[in-house]
Amino acid sequence: MKITIKNAEFRYRQGFHLKPVSIDIESGTFMVLTGPNGSGKSTLFSLINGLIKPAAGSVAVDGREVTSIPPQERARMMGMVPQISKITFDYTVEEMISMGRYPYQGLFSGESKSDKQAVDEVINRLELIPYRKRSIQSLSGGEYQRVLLARVLVQQTDVLLLDEPGNHLDLKHQTMLLNLLKEEVHKGKTVIAVLHDLNQALFYADHGILLDEGECVCSGAPADFLTRSTIKKVFGVSMKEYRSGDGYVIFGLDGSGGEMSRFEY
Amino acid sequence: MIIFVSAAFGAADIDFITAVKAVIEYTGLADYNLSATVKTIILQIRLPRILLAAITGAGLATAGAVFQAVFQNPLAEPYLLGISSGASLGATIAIIIGAGMFIGNIGTVTVFAFIGAMVTILLVILISGRSRGNFTNLLLGGIAIGYIFQAIISFLMILNQDKMERIVFWMMGSFSYADWDKVRISAGVVIICIIIININALKLNILSLGTSEAHSLGINPEAAGMFFLLISCLLTAAVVSTSGIIGFVGLIVPHLLRLFTGSDHRKLLPAAAAGGACLMMLADIAARSVMAPREIPVGVITAFIGGPFFLIMLRRKRREVSG
């Protein structure tokens, strides 16, 4: 499934302007969106997801304008893991995950055998069996994040959009998540994730976009544009560059400015 | 069960068994030779009243559950968009120009109240416009229009002080004017609306997660939200126009039932409809018998029973969670 973004831009009434962006995202790509807070990542995300319509330019999936695809059909093509927000009503973990099957259900058909099977499989895969009947509001942030991930997997879409999916996860679960996403990419799926951890971006992503003040300042393989000078320019943070034995670059605290190199902020 | 118990309550002394017999006789299954008076009281006065109470309770509870989900706010209730004020204004006008008139078989008060409620909703939607899946504007519009209508009602009441008592009594909500025509009309609308809402229960679950999640799960949040609001407004209008404004049921019943069924609307909606119907029938028994032969407006009873009961449930639930 190919996503084509052509000169798409968007302007909020409050003044924020996402300047024209153009990217082609081939299937089987792990793409990362990164940049400082308020740089336009979420806006670009919403454009790809079809939640907002570009003021100019276009966002197309396999040649079809994304906002023109009927909602249920679009939800069979792309699914999203949103940032964790407070939920008003207290569903159980299983109810929440089952909602990922909605795009496959008709008005009168209800849950089919294959719906139930898909839910069971994912609950197994993400080790959520003990949580099945637990209420959402009783979960920790990390546990809830896994439930949201489970829901998007149940949706069985070719494109997975994830908005800061590692936020509430500990190191082990972050790694598990990213490995799982990598597996999905190897199966031919497209993963588009907002990540703040530049080292993770370097390690996992095939393609990256760096946004700053509503503008796409860099695009390409993360290793090509994530350099000390770019980071200094965009984030205003001095970093040290380490090179591992097998050639990976790792950024760490410089120490001079005293600013953190942990990237959540 | 509640229907029969309820039928046995009232100014005339008719026991439970007799009430059951009257209904059985009506269906033609048996003949108990009951007096015509007893039959009239049960079949023409009490039964329509009981059924109207049940329909009203089921309707308000369902509409309340829908409003809470669409606005993602557990404090939402069916009168949120000014329906009650619109219906009151309609009823007030009808009472002032002459309440005894009929359009078809339905009293002008009911017809005007219904028109008032629907006009209010359309006004609120027109004025507030559609704002990207966020219904806050709608809510504010509803509140504003509600206040304006209330002012008009107060003004009309001052000009027509002789009709004031009737207007106030209507606004407090009562089933004392129930008859089979009202039952038929409101049952028709209410049952159809409840069925449509229940069929779409899963959609309501997803909508209650918020705009962006609903969108990514395959729902158009604006269209779906508007659909649910319109249906539940129609439901509320049908109920309010026949029985006046009965508060608290739409707010509290969904909450109460959520404690038992959880939040899944596929379970909650039918439970709320049944619970609302039962609660309203019980409240109506109380309204008729607590100070018999005088009647207390049923809205007073629902608030009186509902409020404390709700607080107790809330406390119990909190204890469960914490320990």
mmCIF file of C-alpha atoms in Angstrom, chain B residues 157-320:
data_model
loop_
_atom_site.group_PDB
_atom_site.id
_atom_site.type_symbol
_atom_site.label_atom_id
_atom_site.label_comp_id
_atom_site.label_asym_id
_atom_site.label_seq_id
_atom_site.Cartn_x
_atom_site.Cartn_y
_atom_site.Cartn_z
ATOM 1 C CA MET B 157 -46.905 33.096 32.744
ATOM 2 C CA ILE B 158 -46.952 36.575 34.210
ATOM 3 C CA LEU B 159 -49.311 37.684 31.468
ATOM 4 C CA ASN B 160 -51.579 34.705 32.110
ATOM 5 C CA GLN B 161 -51.509 34.198 35.838
ATOM 6 C CA ASP B 162 -54.765 32.243 35.838
ATOM 7 C CA LYS B 163 -53.089 29.480 33.815
ATOM 8 C CA MET B 164 -49.903 29.493 35.832
ATOM 9 C CA GLU B 165 -50.721 26.491 37.995
ATOM 10 C CA ARG B 166 -51.501 24.335 35.020
ATOM 11 C CA ILE B 167 -48.265 25.336 33.296
ATOM 12 C CA VAL B 168 -46.160 24.710 36.367
ATOM 13 C CA PHE B 169 -47.806 21.350 36.954
ATOM 14 C CA TRP B 170 -47.160 20.348 33.349
ATOM 15 C CA MET B 171 -43.529 21.313 33.669
ATOM 16 C CA MET B 172 -43.076 19.205 36.789
ATOM 17 C CA GLY B 173 -44.048 16.127 34.826
ATOM 18 C CA SER B 174 -46.944 13.815 35.500
ATOM 19 C CA PHE B 175 -48.687 10.831 34.005
ATOM 20 C CA SER B 176 -52.120 11.864 35.236
ATOM 21 C CA TYR B 177 -53.303 12.823 31.763
ATOM 22 C CA ALA B 178 -52.342 9.478 30.266
ATOM 23 C CA ASP B 179 -54.683 7.833 27.802
ATOM 24 C CA TRP B 180 -54.317 5.144 25.168
ATOM 25 C CA ASP B 181 -53.736 7.638 22.355
ATOM 26 C CA LYS B 182 -50.764 9.127 24.124
ATOM 27 C CA VAL B 183 -49.446 5.652 24.858
ATOM 28 C CA ARG B 184 -49.766 4.605 21.230
ATOM 29 C CA ILE B 185 -48.032 7.680 19.847
ATOM 30 C CA SER B 186 -45.176 7.814 22.312
ATOM 31 C CA ALA B 187 -44.709 4.043 22.342
ATOM 32 C CA GLY B 188 -44.437 4.052 18.573
ATOM 33 C CA VAL B 189 -41.749 6.707 18.452
ATOM 34 C CA VAL B 190 -39.910 5.530 21.558
ATOM 35 C CA ILE B 191 -39.735 1.857 20.605
ATOM 36 C CA ILE B 192 -38.531 2.587 17.076
ATOM 37 C CA CYS B 193 -35.876 5.007 18.344
ATOM 38 C CA ILE B 194 -34.716 2.596 21.046
ATOM 39 C CA ILE B 195 -34.384 -0.210 18.510
ATOM 40 C CA ILE B 196 -32.372 1.968 16.118
ATOM 41 C CA ILE B 197 -30.082 3.092 18.930
ATOM 42 C CA ASN B 198 -29.578 -0.455 20.189
ATOM 43 C CA ILE B 199 -28.686 -1.740 16.736
ATOM 44 C CA ASN B 200 -25.940 0.875 16.619
ATOM 45 C CA ALA B 201 -24.675 0.240 20.146
ATOM 46 C CA LEU B 202 -21.157 -0.747 19.082
ATOM 47 C CA LYS B 203 -20.841 2.490 17.146
ATOM 48 C CA LEU B 204 -21.727 4.331 20.307
ATOM 49 C CA ASN B 205 -18.927 2.527 22.175
ATOM 50 C CA ILE B 206 -16.428 3.687 19.601
ATOM 51 C CA LEU B 207 -17.808 7.208 19.452
ATOM 52 C CA SER B 208 -17.421 7.497 23.216
ATOM 53 C CA LEU B 209 -13.624 7.118 22.823
ATOM 54 C CA GLY B 210 -13.342 10.539 21.236
ATOM 55 C CA THR B 211 -13.119 12.031 17.765
ATOM 56 C CA SER B 212 -9.719 10.908 16.631
ATOM 57 C CA GLU B 213 -9.996 7.324 17.872
ATOM 58 C CA ALA B 214 -13.498 6.970 16.461
ATOM 59 C CA HIS B 215 -12.185 8.252 13.153
ATOM 60 C CA SER B 216 -9.330 5.778 13.009
ATOM 61 C CA LEU B 217 -11.651 2.899 13.921
ATOM 62 C CA GLY B 218 -13.809 3.616 10.903
ATOM 63 C CA ILE B 219 -16.503 6.011 12.015
ATOM 64 C CA ASN B 220 -17.246 9.517 10.837
ATOM 65 C CA PRO B 221 -17.510 11.076 14.298
ATOM 66 C CA GLU B 222 -19.436 14.159 13.211
ATOM 67 C CA ALA B 223 -22.038 12.295 11.219
ATOM 68 C CA ALA B 224 -22.397 9.511 13.769
ATOM 69 C CA GLY B 225 -22.649 11.963 16.665
ATOM 70 C CA MET B 226 -25.292 13.989 14.885
ATOM 71 C CA PHE B 227 -27.209 10.820 14.021
ATOM 72 C CA PHE B 228 -27.296 9.680 17.632
ATOM 73 C CA LEU B 229 -28.194 13.128 18.934
ATOM 74 C CA LEU B 230 -31.062 13.559 16.495
ATOM 75 C CA ILE B 231 -32.545 10.151 17.258
ATOM 76 C CA SER B 232 -32.301 10.592 20.996
ATOM 77 C CA CYS B 233 -33.723 14.112 20.720
ATOM 78 C CA LEU B 234 -36.693 12.727 18.830
ATOM 79 C CA LEU B 235 -37.031 10.126 21.550
ATOM 80 C CA THR B 236 -36.880 12.719 24.288
ATOM 81 C CA ALA B 237 -39.300 15.031 22.503
ATOM 82 C CA ALA B 238 -41.859 12.230 22.168
ATOM 83 C CA VAL B 239 -41.577 11.472 25.856
ATOM 84 C CA VAL B 240 -41.509 15.030 27.157
ATOM 85 C CA SER B 241 -44.470 16.120 25.074
ATOM 86 C CA THR B 242 -46.692 13.421 26.540
ATOM 87 C CA SER B 243 -45.526 13.467 30.159
ATOM 88 C CA GLY B 244 -43.880 16.793 30.852
ATOM 89 C CA ILE B 245 -40.390 17.229 32.210
ATOM 90 C CA ILE B 246 -39.264 14.421 34.440
ATOM 91 C CA GLY B 247 -35.746 14.953 35.612
ATOM 92 C CA PHE B 248 -33.017 12.732 36.940
ATOM 93 C CA VAL B 249 -34.008 9.493 35.208
ATOM 94 C CA GLY B 250 -31.989 10.264 32.100
ATOM 95 C CA LEU B 251 -28.971 11.148 34.170
ATOM 96 C CA ILE B 252 -29.045 8.523 36.851
ATOM 97 C CA VAL B 253 -30.378 5.336 35.298
ATOM 98 C CA PRO B 254 -27.488 4.927 32.824
ATOM 99 C CA HIS B 255 -25.053 5.486 35.686
ATOM 100 C CA LEU B 256 -26.752 3.008 37.913
ATOM 101 C CA LEU B 257 -26.896 0.323 35.274
ATOM 102 C CA ARG B 258 -23.299 0.957 34.243
ATOM 103 C CA LEU B 259 -22.322 -0.253 37.711
ATOM 104 C CA PHE B 260 -23.845 -3.626 36.836
ATOM 105 C CA THR B 261 -23.303 -4.037 33.093
ATOM 106 C CA GLY B 262 -20.086 -2.095 32.585
ATOM 107 C CA SER B 263 -19.767 0.561 29.911
ATOM 108 C CA ASP B 264 -20.345 -1.620 26.831
ATOM 109 C CA HIS B 265 -23.419 -0.024 25.289
ATOM 110 C CA ARG B 266 -24.506 -3.340 23.809
ATOM 111 C CA LYS B 267 -25.322 -4.421 27.354
ATOM 112 C CA LEU B 268 -25.926 -1.026 28.903
ATOM 113 C CA LEU B 269 -28.596 0.260 26.506
ATOM 114 C CA PRO B 270 -31.120 -2.572 26.927
ATOM 115 C CA ALA B 271 -30.478 -2.637 30.660
ATOM 116 C CA ALA B 272 -30.985 1.116 30.920
ATOM 117 C CA ALA B 273 -34.250 0.942 29.001
ATOM 118 C CA ALA B 274 -35.573 -1.812 31.272
ATOM 119 C CA GLY B 275 -34.243 -0.135 34.405
ATOM 120 C CA GLY B 276 -35.674 3.237 33.391
ATOM 121 C CA ALA B 277 -39.073 1.688 32.766
ATOM 122 C CA CYS B 278 -39.124 -0.079 36.150
ATOM 123 C CA LEU B 279 -37.881 2.946 38.058
ATOM 124 C CA MET B 280 -40.474 5.179 36.455
ATOM 125 C CA MET B 281 -43.334 2.794 37.190
ATOM 126 C CA LEU B 282 -42.241 2.557 40.822
ATOM 127 C CA ALA B 283 -41.894 6.326 41.029
ATOM 128 C CA ASP B 284 -45.390 6.713 39.648
ATOM 129 C CA ILE B 285 -46.785 4.346 42.282
ATOM 130 C CA ALA B 286 -45.157 6.506 44.914
ATOM 131 C CA ALA B 287 -46.444 9.669 43.260
ATOM 132 C CA ARG B 288 -49.979 8.361 43.454
ATOM 133 C CA SER B 289 -49.937 6.810 46.891
ATOM 134 C CA VAL B 290 -47.614 8.713 49.223
ATOM 135 C CA MET B 291 -50.040 11.572 49.792
ATOM 136 C CA ALA B 292 -53.172 9.940 48.360
ATOM 137 C CA PRO B 293 -55.579 11.129 47.162
ATOM 138 C CA ARG B 294 -53.346 14.082 46.287
ATOM 139 C CA GLU B 295 -50.689 13.455 43.669
ATOM 140 C CA ILE B 296 -47.086 14.444 43.930
ATOM 141 C CA PRO B 297 -45.447 15.278 40.571
ATOM 142 C CA VAL B 298 -43.511 12.188 39.568
ATOM 143 C CA GLY B 299 -40.395 14.263 38.854
ATOM 144 C CA VAL B 300 -40.210 15.069 42.554
ATOM 145 C CA ILE B 301 -40.264 11.368 43.368
ATOM 146 C CA THR B 302 -37.589 10.420 40.820
ATOM 147 C CA ALA B 303 -35.244 13.000 42.289
ATOM 148 C CA PHE B 304 -36.067 11.929 45.821
ATOM 149 C CA ILE B 305 -35.491 8.214 45.268
ATOM 150 C CA GLY B 306 -32.856 8.518 42.581
ATOM 151 C CA GLY B 307 -30.530 10.954 44.296
ATOM 152 C CA PRO B 308 -29.753 9.101 47.527
ATOM 153 C CA PHE B 309 -29.784 5.695 45.818
ATOM 154 C CA PHE B 310 -27.210 6.928 43.384
ATOM 155 C CA LEU B 311 -25.004 8.284 46.150
ATOM 156 C CA ILE B 312 -25.106 4.931 47.948
ATOM 157 C CA MET B 313 -24.156 3.048 44.792
ATOM 158 C CA LEU B 314 -21.332 5.463 44.167
ATOM 159 C CA ARG B 315 -19.941 4.909 47.646
ATOM 160 C CA ARG B 316 -20.180 1.146 47.361
ATOM 161 C CA LYS B 317 -18.444 1.183 43.994
ATOM 162 C CA ARG B 318 -15.656 3.335 45.305
ATOM 163 C CA ARG B 319 -15.107 0.943 48.189
ATOM 164 C CA GLU B 320 -14.880 -1.968 45.759
#
